[in-house]
PDB file of C-alpha atoms and ligand atoms in Angstrom:
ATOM      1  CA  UNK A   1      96.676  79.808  80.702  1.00  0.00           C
ATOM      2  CA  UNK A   2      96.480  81.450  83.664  1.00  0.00           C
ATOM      3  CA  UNK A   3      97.602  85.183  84.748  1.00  0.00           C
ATOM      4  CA  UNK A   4      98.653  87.022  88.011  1.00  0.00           C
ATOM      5  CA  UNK A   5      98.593  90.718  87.836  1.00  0.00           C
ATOM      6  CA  UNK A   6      97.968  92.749  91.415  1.00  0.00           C
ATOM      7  CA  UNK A   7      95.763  96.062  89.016  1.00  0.00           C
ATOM      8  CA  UNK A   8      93.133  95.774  87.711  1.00  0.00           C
ATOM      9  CA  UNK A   9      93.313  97.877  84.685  1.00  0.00           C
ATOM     10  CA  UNK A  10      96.412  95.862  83.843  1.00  0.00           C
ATOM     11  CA  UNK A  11      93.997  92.987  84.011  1.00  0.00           C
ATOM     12  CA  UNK A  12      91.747  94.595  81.806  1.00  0.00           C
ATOM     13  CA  UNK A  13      93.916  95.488  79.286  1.00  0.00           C
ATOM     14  CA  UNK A  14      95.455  91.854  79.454  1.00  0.00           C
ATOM     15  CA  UNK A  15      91.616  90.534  78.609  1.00  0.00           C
ATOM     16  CA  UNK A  16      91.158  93.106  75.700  1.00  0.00           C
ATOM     17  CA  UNK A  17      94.073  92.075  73.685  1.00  0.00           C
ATOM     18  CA  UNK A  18      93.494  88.239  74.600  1.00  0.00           C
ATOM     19  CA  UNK A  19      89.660  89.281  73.256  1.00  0.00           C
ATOM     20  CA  UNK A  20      91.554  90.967  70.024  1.00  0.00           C
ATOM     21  CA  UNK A  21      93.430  88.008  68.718  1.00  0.00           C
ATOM     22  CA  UNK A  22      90.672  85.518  69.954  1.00  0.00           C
ATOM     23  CA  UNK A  23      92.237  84.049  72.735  1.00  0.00           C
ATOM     24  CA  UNK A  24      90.256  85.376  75.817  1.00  0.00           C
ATOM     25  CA  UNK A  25      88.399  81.625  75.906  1.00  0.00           C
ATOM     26  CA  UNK A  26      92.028  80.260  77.002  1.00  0.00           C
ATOM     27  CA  UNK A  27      93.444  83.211  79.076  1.00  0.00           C
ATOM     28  CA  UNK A  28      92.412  83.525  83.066  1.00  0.00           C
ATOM     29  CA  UNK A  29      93.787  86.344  84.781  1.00  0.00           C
ATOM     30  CA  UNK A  30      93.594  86.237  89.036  1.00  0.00           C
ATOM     31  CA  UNK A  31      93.648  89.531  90.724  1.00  0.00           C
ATOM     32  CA  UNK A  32      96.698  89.414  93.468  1.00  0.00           C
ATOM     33  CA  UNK A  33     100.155  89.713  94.696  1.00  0.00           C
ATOM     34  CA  UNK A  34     103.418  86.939  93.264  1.00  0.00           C
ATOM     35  CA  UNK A  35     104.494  87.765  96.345  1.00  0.00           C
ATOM     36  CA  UNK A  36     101.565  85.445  97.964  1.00  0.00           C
ATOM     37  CA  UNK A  37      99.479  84.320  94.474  1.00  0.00           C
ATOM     38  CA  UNK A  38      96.037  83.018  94.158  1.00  0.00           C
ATOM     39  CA  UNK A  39      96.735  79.683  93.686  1.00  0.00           C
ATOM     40  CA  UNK A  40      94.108  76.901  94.421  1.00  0.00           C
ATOM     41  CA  UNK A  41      95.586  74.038  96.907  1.00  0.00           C
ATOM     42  CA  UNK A  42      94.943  71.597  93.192  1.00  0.00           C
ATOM     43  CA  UNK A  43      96.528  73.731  90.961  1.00  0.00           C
ATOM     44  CA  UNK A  44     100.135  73.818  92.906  1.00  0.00           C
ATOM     45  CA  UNK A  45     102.856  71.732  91.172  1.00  0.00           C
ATOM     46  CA  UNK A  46     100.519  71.070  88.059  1.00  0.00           C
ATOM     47  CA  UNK A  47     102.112  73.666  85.704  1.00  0.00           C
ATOM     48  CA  UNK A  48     103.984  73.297  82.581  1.00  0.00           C
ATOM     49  CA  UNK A  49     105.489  76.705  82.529  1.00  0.00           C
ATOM     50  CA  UNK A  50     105.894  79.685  84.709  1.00  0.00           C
ATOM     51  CA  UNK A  51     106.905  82.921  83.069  1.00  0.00           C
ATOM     52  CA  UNK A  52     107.858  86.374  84.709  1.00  0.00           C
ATOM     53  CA  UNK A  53     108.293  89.401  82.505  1.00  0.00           C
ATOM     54  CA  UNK A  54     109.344  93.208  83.732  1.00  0.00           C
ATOM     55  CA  UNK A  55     107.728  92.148  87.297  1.00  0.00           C
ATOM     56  CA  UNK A  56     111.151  91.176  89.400  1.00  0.00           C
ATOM     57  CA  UNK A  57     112.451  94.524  88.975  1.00  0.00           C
ATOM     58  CA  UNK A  58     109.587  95.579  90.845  1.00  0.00           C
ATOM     59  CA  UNK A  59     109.601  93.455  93.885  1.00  0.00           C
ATOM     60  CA  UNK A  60     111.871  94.204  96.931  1.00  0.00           C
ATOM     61  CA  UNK A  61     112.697  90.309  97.304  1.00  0.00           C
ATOM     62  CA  UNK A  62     112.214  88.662  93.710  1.00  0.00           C
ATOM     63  CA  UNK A  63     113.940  85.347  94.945  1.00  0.00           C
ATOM     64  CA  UNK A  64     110.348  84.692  96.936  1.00  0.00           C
ATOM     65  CA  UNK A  65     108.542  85.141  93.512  1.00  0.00           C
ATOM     66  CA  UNK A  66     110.808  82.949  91.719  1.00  0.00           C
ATOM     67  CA  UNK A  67     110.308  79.860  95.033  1.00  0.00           C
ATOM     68  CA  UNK A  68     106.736  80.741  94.113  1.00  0.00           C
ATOM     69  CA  UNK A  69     106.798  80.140  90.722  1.00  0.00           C
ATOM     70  CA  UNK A  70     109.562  76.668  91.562  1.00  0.00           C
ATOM     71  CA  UNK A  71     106.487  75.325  93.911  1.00  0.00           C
ATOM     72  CA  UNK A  72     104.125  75.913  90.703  1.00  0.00           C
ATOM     73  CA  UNK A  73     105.110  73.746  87.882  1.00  0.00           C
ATOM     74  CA  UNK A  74     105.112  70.255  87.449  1.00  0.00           C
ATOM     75  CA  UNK A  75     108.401  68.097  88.424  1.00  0.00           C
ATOM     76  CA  UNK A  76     110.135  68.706  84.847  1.00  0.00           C
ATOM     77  CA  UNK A  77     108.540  72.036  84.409  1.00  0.00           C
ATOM     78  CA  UNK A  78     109.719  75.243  83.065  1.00  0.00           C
ATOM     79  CA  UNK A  79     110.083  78.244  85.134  1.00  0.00           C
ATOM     80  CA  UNK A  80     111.530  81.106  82.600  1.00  0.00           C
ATOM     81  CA  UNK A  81     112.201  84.509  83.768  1.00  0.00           C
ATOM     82  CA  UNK A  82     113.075  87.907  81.874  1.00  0.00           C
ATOM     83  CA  UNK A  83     113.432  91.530  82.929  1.00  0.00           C
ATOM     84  CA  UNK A  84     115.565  94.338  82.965  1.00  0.00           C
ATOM     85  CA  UNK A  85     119.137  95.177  83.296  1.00  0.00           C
ATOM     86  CA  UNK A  86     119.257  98.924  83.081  1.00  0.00           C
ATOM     87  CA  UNK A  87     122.893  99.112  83.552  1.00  0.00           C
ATOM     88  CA  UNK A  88     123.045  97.877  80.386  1.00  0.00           C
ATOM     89  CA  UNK A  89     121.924 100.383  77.686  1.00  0.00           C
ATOM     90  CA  UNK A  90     124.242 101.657  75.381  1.00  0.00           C
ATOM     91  CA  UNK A  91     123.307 104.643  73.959  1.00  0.00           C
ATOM     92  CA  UNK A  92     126.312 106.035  70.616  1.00  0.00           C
ATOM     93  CA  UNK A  93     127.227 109.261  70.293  1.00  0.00           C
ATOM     94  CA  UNK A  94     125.917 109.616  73.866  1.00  0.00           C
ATOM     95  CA  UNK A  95     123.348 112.651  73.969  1.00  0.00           C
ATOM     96  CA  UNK A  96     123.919 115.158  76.395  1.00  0.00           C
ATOM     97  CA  UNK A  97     123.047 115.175  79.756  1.00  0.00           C
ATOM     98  CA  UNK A  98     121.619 111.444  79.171  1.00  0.00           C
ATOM     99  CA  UNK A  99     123.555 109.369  80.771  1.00  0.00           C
ATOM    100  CA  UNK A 100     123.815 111.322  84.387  1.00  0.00           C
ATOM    101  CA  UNK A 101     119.701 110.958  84.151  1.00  0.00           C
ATOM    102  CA  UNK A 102     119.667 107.500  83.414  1.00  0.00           C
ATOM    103  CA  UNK A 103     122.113 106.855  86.286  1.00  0.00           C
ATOM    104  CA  UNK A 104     119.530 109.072  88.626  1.00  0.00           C
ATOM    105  CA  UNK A 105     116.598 106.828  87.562  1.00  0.00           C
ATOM    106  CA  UNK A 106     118.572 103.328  88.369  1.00  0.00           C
ATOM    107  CA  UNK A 107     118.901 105.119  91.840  1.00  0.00           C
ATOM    108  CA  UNK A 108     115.329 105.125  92.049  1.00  0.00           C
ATOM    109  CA  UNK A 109     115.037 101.909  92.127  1.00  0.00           C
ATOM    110  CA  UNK A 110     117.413 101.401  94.581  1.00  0.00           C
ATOM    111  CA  UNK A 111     115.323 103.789  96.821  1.00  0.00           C
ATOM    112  CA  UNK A 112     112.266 101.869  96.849  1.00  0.00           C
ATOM    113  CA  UNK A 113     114.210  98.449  97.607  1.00  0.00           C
ATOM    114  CA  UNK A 114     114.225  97.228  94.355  1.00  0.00           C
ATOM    115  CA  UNK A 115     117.048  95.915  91.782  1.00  0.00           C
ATOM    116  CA  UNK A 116     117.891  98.382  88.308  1.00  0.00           C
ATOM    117  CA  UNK A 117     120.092  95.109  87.024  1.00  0.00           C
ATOM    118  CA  UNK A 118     118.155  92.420  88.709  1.00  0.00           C
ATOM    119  CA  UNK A 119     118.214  90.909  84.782  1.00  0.00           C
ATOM    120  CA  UNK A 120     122.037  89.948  85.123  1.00  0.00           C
ATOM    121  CA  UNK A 121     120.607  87.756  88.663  1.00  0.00           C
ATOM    122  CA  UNK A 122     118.277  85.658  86.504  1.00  0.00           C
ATOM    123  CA  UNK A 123     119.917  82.646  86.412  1.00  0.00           C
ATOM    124  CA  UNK A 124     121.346  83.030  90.509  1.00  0.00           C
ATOM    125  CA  UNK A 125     117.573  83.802  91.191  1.00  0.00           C
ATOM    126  CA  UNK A 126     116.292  80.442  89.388  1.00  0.00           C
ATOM    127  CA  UNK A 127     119.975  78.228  91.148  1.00  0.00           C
ATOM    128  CA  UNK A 128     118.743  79.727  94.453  1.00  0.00           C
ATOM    129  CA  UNK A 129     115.125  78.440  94.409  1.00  0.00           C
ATOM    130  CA  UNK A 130     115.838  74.951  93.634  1.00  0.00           C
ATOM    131  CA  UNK A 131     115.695  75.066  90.089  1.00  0.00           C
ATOM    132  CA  UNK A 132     118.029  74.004  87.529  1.00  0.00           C
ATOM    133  CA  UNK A 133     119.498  76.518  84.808  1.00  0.00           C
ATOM    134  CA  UNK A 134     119.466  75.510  81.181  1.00  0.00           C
ATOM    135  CA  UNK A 135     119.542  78.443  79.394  1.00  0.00           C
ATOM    136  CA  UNK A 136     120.813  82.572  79.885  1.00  0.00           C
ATOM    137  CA  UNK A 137     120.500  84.784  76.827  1.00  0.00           C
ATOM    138  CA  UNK A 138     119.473  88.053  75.789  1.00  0.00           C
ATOM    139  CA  UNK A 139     116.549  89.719  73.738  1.00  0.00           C
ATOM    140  CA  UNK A 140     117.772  92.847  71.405  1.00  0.00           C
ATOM    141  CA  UNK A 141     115.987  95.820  71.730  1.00  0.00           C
ATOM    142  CA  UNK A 142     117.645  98.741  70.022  1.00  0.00           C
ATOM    143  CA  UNK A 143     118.644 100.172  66.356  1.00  0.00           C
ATOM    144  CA  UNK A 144     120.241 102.800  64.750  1.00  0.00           C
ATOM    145  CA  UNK A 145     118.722 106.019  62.772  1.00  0.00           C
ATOM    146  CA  UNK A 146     117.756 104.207  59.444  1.00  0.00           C
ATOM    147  CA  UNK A 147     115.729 101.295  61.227  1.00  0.00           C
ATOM    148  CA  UNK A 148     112.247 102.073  60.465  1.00  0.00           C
ATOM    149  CA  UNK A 149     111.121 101.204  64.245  1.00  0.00           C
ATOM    150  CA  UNK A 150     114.060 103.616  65.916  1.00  0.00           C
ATOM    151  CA  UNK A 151     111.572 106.355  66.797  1.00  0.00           C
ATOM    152  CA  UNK A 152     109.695 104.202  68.824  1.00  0.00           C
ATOM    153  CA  UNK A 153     113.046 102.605  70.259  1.00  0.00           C
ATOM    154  CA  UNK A 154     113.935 106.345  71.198  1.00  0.00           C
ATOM    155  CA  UNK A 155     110.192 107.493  72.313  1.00  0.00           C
ATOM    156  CA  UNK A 156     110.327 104.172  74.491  1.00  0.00           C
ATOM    157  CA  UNK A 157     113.118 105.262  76.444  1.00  0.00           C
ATOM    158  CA  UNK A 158     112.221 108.560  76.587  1.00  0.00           C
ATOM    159  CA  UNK A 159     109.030 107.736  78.197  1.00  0.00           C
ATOM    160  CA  UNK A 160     110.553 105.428  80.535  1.00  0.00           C
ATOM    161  CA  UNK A 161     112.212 108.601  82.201  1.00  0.00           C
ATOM    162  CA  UNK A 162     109.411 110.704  81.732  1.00  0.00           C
ATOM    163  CA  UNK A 163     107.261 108.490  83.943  1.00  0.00           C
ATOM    164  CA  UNK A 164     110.000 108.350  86.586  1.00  0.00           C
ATOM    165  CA  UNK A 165     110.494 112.486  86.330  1.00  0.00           C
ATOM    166  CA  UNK A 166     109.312 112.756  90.269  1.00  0.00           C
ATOM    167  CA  UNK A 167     111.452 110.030  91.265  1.00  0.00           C
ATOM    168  CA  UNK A 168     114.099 111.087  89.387  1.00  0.00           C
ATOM    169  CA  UNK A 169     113.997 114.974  91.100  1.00  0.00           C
ATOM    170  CA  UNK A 170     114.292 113.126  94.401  1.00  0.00           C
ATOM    171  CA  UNK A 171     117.757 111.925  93.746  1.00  0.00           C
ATOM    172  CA  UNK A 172     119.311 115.321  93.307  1.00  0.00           C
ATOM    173  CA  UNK A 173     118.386 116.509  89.290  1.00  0.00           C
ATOM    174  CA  UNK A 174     116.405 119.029  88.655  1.00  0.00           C
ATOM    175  CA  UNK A 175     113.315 118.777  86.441  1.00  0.00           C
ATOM    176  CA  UNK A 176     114.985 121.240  83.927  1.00  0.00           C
ATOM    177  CA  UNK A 177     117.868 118.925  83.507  1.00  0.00           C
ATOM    178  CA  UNK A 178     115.748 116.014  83.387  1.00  0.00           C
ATOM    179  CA  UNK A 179     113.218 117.560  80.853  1.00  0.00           C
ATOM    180  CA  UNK A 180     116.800 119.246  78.931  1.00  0.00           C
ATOM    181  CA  UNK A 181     118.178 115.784  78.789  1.00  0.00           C
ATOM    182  CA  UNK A 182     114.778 114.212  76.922  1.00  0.00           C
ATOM    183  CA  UNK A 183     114.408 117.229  74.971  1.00  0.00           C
ATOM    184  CA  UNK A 184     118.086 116.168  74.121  1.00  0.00           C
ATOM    185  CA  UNK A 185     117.803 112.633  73.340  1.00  0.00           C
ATOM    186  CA  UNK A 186     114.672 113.114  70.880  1.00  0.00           C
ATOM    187  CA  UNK A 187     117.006 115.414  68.854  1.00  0.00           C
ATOM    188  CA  UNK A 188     119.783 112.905  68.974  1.00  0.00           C
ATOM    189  CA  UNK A 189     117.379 110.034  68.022  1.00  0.00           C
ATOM    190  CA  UNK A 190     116.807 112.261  64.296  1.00  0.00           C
ATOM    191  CA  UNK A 191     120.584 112.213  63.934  1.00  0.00           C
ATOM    192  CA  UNK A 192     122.009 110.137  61.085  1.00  0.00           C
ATOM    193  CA  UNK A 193     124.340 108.558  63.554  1.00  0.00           C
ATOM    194  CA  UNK A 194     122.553 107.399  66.690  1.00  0.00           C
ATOM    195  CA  UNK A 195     122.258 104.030  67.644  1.00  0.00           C
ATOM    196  CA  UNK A 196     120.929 101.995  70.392  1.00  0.00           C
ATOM    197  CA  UNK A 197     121.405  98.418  72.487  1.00  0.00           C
ATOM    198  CA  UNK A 198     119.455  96.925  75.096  1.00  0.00           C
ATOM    199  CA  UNK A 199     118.891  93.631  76.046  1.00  0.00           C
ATOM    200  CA  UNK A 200     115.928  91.856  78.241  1.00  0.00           C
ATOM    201  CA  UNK A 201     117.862  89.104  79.697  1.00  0.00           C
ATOM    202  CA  UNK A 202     116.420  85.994  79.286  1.00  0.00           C
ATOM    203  CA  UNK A 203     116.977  82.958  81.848  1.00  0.00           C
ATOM    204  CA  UNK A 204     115.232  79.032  81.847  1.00  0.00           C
ATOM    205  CA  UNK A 205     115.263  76.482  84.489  1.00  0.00           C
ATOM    206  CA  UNK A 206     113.598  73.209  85.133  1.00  0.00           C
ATOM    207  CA  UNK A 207     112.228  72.144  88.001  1.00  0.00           C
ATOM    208  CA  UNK A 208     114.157  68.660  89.206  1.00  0.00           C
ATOM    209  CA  UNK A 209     112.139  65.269  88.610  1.00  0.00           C
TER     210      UNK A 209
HETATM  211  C1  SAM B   1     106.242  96.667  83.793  1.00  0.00           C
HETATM  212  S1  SAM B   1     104.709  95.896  84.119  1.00  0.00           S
HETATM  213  C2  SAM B   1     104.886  94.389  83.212  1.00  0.00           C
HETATM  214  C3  SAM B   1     103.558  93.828  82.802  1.00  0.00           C
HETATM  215  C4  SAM B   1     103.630  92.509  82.027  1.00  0.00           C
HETATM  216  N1  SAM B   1     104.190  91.456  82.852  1.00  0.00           N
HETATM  217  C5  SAM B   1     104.422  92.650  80.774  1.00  0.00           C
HETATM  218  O1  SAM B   1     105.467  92.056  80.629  1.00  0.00           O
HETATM  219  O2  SAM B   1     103.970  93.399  79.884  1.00  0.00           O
HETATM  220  C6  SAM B   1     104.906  95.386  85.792  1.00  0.00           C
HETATM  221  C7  SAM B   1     103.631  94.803  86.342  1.00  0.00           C
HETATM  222  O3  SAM B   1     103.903  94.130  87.565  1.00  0.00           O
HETATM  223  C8  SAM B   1     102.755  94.276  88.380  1.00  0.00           C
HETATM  224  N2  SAM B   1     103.182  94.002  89.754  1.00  0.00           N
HETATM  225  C9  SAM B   1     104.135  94.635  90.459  1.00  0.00           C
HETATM  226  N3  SAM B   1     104.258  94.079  91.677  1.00  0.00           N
HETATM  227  C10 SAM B   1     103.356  93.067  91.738  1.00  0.00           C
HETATM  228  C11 SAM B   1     103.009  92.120  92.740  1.00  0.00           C
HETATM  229  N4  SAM B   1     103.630  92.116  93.924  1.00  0.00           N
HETATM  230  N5  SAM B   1     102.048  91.202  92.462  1.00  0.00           N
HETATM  231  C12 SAM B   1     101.416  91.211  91.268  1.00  0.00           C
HETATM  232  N6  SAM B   1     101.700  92.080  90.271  1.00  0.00           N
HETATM  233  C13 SAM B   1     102.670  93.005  90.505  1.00  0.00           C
HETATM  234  C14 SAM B   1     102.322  95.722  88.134  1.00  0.00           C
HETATM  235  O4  SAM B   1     100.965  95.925  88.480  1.00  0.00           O
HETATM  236  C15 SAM B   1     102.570  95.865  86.650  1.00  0.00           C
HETATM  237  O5  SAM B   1     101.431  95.572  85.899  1.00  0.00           O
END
């Protein structure tokens, strides 16, 4: 199995949980860019599967990863994509002050070129590079109060904004709203009635024979 990742501590980290359930002997990881990736000339069209998670929303031009990935399986091969839709989350009773912060960090990504609800292109993405679509579905993340993972569900999204908080300020908020509306949603994630959904969309193709 081999992995592209552009940092090196993400690289690292990859290794140490490969190393922690004894699978670093059949994990690589290559230092570089989708955009341009360190294949060898003898390793292009040779793959079974090529999988893409949380990295699309990242890149300015995702189609040009997905070609990438089209060019490295196998005719037959599997290219499978998932990411984020952030238009998407559904947050009930809606805390206060959430949703007008969530908005702002979407508009983040708009500023740096990027795609908040490149998850709903999946399938386009794949149709555009050649490939063909055989399956579009989503993964649940969520919960309500009750569920003993919820906390997490909450902290998760909490931390998501949290780690955007300068971006976020650029689009017009203020870091007291910001900070109010976290401060917010941790209370509302102890109420009896809160509940979550979010889903990673999901999207296969194969590559024609
Ligand atoms: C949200 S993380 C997802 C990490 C991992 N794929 C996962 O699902 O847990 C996004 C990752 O994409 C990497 N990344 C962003 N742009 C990249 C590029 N052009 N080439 C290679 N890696 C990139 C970042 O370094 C970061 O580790």
């Amino acid at each position: 199995m081999l992995g592209i990742e552009r940092s090196g501590e993400q690289i690292a980290e990859a290794m140490r949980q490969a190393a922690a359930d004894n699978e670093a002997d059949i994990l690589e990881m290559r230092q570089g860019d989708v955009l341009d990736p360190p294949f060898r000339d003898d390793e292009m069209g040779q793959f079974d599967v090529a999988h893409a998670r949380f990295v699309l929303e990242h890149i300015p031009d995702p189609l040009e990863v997905v070609r990438n990935m089209a060019r490295a399986v196998r005719p037959g091969g599997r290219v499978i994509l998932s990411d984020d839709d952030y238009n998407g989350l559904r947050l009930w009773p809606e805390p206060p002050g959430f949703s007008s912060v969530w908005n702002a960090y979407q508009r983040t990504y708009d500023r740096h070129g990027n795609d908040p609800i490149v998850g709903r292109r999946l399938v386009q993405l794949l149709h555009q590079a050649g490939l063909l679509p055989r399956r579009n579905t989503l993964v649940f993340f969520g919960g309500c109060a009750g569920d003993p993972d919820f906390e997490d569900v909450v902290r998760n999204i909490a931390s998501i904004v949290d780690e955007a908080i300068g971006d976020i300020t650029t689009t017009g908020l203020s870091r007291d709203a910001v900070t109010a509306a976290l401060d917010a949603l941790i209370d509302w994630g102890k109420s009896p009635d809160s509940a979550v959904w979010f889903g990673m969309s999901w999207a296969e193709a194969v590559r024609p024979v």
